[in-house]
Short mmCIF file of C-alpha atoms in Angstrom, two decimals:
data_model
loop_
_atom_site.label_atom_id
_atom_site.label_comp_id
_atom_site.label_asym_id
_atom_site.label_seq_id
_atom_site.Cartn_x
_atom_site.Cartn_y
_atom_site.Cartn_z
CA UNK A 1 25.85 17.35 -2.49
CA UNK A 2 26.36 19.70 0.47
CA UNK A 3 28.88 21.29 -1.27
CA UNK A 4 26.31 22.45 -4.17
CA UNK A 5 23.67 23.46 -2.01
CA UNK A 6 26.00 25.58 -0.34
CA UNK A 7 27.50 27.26 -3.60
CA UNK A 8 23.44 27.89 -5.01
CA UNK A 9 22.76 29.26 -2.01
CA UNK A 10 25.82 32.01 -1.64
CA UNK A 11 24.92 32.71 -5.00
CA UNK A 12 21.41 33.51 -4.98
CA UNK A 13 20.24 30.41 -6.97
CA UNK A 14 18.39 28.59 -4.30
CA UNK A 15 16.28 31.25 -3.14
CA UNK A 16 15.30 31.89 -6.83
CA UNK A 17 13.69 28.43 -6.75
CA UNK A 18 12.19 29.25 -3.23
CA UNK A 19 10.88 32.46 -4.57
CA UNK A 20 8.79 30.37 -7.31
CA UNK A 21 7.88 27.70 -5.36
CA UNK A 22 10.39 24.85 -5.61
CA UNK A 23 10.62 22.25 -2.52
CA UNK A 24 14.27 21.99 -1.14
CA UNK A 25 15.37 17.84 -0.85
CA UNK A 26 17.81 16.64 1.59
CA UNK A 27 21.54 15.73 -0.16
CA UNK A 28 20.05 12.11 -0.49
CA UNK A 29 18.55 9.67 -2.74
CA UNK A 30 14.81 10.69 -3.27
CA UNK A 31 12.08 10.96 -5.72
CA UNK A 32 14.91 9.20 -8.37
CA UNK A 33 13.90 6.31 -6.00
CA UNK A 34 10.78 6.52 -5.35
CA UNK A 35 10.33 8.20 -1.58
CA UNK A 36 8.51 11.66 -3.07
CA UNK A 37 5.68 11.96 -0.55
CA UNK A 38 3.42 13.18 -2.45
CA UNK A 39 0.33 15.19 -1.89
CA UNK A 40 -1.57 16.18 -4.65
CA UNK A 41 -3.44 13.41 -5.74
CA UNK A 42 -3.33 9.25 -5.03
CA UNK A 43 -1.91 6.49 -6.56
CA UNK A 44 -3.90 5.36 -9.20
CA UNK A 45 -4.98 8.65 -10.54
CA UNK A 46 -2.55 8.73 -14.14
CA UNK A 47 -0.60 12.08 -14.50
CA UNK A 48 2.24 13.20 -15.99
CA UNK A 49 5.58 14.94 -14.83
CA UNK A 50 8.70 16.25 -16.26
CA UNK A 51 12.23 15.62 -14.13
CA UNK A 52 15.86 15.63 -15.22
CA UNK A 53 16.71 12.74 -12.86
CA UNK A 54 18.04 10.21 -15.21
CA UNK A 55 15.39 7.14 -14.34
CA UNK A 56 11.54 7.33 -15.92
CA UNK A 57 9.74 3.89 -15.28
CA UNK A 58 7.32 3.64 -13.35
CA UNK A 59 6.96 4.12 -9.29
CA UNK A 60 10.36 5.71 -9.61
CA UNK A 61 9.15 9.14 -8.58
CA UNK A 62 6.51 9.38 -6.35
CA UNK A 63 5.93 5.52 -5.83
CA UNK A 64 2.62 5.18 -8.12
CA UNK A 65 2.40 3.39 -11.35
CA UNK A 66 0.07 5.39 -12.49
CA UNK A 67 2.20 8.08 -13.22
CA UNK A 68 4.26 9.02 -16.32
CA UNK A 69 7.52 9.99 -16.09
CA UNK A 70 8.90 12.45 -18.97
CA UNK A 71 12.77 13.66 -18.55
CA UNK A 72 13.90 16.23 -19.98
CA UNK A 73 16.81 19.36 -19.53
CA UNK A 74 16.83 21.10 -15.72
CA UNK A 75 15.87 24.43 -18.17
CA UNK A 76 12.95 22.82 -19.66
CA UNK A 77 12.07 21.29 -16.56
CA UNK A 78 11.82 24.83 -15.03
CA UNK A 79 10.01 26.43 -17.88
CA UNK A 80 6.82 23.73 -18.11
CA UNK A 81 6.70 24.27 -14.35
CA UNK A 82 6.62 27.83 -14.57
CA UNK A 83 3.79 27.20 -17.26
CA UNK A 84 2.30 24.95 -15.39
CA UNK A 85 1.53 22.79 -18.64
CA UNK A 86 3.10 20.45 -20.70
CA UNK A 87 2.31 21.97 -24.27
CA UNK A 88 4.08 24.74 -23.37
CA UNK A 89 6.87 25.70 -25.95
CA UNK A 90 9.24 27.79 -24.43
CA UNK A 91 10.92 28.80 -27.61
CA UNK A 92 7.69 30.40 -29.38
CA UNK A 93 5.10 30.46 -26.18
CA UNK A 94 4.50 33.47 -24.39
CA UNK A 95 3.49 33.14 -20.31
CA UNK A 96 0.87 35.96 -18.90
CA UNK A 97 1.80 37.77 -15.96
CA UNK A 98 -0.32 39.27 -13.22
CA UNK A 99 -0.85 42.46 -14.73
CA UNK A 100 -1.87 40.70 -18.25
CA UNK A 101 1.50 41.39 -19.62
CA UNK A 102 2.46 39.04 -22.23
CA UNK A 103 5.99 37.32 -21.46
CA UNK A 104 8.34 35.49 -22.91
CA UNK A 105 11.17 33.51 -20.98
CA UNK A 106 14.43 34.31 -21.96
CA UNK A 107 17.25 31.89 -23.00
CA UNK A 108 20.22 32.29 -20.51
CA UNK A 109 23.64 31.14 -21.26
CA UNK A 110 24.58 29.61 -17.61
CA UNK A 111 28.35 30.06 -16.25
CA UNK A 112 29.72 25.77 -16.51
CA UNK A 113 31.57 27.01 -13.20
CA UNK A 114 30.58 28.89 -10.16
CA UNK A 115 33.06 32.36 -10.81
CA UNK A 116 33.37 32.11 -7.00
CA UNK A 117 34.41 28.78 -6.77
CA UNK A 118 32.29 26.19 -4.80
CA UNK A 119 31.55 26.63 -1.66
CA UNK A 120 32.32 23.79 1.05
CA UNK A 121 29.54 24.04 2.80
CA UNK A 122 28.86 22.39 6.29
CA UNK A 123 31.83 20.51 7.35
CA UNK A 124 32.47 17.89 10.17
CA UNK A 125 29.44 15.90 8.99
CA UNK A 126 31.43 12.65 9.39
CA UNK A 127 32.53 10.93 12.64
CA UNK A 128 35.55 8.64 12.36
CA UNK A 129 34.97 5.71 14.06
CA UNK A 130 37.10 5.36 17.52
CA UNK A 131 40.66 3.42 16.89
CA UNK A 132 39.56 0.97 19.55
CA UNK A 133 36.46 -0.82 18.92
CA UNK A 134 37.03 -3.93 20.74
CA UNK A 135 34.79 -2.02 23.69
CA UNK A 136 31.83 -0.88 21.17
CA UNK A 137 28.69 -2.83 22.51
CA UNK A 138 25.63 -2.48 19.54
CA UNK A 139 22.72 -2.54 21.38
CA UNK A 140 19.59 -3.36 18.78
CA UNK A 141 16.66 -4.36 20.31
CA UNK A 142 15.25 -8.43 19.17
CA UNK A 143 11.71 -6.60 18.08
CA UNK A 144 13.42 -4.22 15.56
CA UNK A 145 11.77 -4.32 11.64
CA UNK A 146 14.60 -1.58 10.84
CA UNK A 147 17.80 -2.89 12.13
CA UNK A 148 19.12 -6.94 12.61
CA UNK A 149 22.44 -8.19 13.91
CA UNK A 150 23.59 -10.23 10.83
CA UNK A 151 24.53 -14.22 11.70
CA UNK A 152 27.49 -15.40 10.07
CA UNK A 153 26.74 -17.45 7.35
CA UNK A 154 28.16 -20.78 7.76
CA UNK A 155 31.49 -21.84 5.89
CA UNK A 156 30.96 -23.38 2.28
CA UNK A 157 31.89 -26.71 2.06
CA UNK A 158 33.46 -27.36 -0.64
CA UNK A 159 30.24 -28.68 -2.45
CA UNK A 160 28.42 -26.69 -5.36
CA UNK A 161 24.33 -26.91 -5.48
CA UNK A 162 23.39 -29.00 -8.54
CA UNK A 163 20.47 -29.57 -10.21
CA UNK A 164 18.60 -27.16 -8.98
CA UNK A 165 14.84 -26.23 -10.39
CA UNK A 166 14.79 -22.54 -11.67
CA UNK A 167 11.81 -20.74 -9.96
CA UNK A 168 12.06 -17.40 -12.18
CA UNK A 169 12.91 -16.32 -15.94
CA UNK A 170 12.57 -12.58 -16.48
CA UNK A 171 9.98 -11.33 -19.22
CA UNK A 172 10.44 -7.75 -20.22
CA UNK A 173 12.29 -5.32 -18.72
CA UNK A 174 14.22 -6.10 -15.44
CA UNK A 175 16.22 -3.56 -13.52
CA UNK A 176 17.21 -3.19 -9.67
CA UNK A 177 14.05 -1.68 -8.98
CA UNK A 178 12.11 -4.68 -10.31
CA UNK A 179 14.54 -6.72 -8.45
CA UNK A 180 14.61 -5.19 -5.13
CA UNK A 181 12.21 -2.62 -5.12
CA UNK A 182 12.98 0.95 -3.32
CA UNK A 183 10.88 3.41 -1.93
CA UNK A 184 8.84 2.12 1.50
CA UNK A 185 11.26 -0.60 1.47
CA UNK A 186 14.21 1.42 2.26
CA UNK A 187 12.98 1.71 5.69
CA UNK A 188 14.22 -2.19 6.08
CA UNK A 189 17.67 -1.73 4.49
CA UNK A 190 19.07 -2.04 8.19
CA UNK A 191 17.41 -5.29 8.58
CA UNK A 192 18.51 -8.29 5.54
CA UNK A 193 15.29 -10.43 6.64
CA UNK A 194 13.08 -7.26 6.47
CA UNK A 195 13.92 -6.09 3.41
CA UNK A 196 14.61 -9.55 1.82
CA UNK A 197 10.30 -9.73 1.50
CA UNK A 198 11.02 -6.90 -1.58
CA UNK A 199 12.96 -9.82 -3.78
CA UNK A 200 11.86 -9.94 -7.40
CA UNK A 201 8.09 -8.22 -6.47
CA UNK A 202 8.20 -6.29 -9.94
CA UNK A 203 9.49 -8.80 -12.13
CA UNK A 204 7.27 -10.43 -14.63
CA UNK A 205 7.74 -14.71 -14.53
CA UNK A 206 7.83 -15.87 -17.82
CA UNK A 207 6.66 -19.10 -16.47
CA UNK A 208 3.74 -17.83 -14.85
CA UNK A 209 3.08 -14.80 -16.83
CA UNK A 210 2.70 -12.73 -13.34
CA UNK A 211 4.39 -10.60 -11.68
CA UNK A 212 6.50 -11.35 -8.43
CA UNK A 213 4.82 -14.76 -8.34
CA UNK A 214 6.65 -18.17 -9.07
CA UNK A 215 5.71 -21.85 -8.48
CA UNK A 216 6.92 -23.61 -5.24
CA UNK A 217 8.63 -26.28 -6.11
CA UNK A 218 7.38 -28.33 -2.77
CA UNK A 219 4.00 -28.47 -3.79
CA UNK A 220 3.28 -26.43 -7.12
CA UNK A 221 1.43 -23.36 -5.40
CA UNK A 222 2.28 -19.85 -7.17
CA UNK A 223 3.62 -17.99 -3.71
CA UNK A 224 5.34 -14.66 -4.05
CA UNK A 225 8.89 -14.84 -4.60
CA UNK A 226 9.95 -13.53 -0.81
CA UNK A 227 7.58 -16.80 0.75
CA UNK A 228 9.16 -19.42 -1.24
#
């Protein structure tokens, strides 16, 4: 939040991370989602990172499945990336500096709460919305991919859809992200049709055995889930 980044940064915290090369993120959903933009290497290459964000599976940080997601403490997190290695024991495992000096981290007992209190940071960021809106005109162009005027659905009826032939049955694990994937999508989340073409890509069919794929009822082709 605004308010932490604010607090680390009065007291010193944040530019400790600067100083050994951490990457400040905006107050918003990011690599936990999949939108790191990563530069090191491509998709497809497997590699390993450590991260205390709480999700692990796969294309949740950077977007590729080829990489393995280990989580872990914000301490240890620090440590292996001071290391620079993943067999690195911070308990018993020594680091060597720039003048060959043989160093050990130290364990830190942390304050739970800031002694200064937290700091409000950058206020004002909201804008109420005017009392009057009956004069608002929303102006989105037809040709947009990244915003759509919704349509009103239609009234029900009354009438409840029977019989109806089941296209899907999850296999495995299924969560949101297999549902409605993140990431590049997220660029469509101001357009339903748009984004709507993410539906049920990472999800394994049990009836087909593949994934995002189903069988169209109308004339038994497998189609991804989005065209049928």
């Amino acid at each position: 939040s605004e308010q932490v980044r604010a607090t680390i940064e009065r007291d010193g915290l944040l530019a400790d991370l600067e100083a050994i090369g951490a990457t400040v993120l905006a107050n918003a959903c990011g690599p936990c989602i999949g939108q790191w933009d990563r530069q090191d290497l491509d998709d497809g290459v497997p590699n390993s990172i450590v991260t205390s964000y709480n999700r692990n599976f796969p294309k949740r940080n950077d977007g590729y499945a080829s990489t393995f997601s280990f989580v872990t403490s914000p301490e240890t997190v620090v440590a292996l990336s001071i290391a620079g290695k993943l067999d690195f024991d911070p308990a018993v495992d020594s680091l060597t500096s720039e003048n060959g000096e043989e160093v050990k981290l130290s364990v830190d007992i942390g304050e739970e709460l800031p002694t200064k209190g937290f700091d409000s940071g950058e206020e004002g960021l909201f804008k109420p919305p005017p009392s009057e809106d009956s004069e608002i005109e929303i102006s989105i162009p037809p040709e947009s991919e990244r915003l759509q005027v919704l349509t009103p659905f239609a009234p029900w009826d009354g009438n409840d859809f029977e019989n109806l032939p089941v296209l899907m049955k999850a296999k495995g694990k299924c969560t949101t992200d297999h549902i409605s994937m993140a990431g590049s999508w997220l660029k469509y989340r101001g357009h339903l049709e748009n984004i709507s073409g993410n539906l049920y890509l990472g999800v394994v069919n049990s009836f087909t055995g593949e994934i995002g794929t189903g069988i169209d009822t109308t004339d038994n082709e497998i189609r991804p889930f989005p065209e049928i």
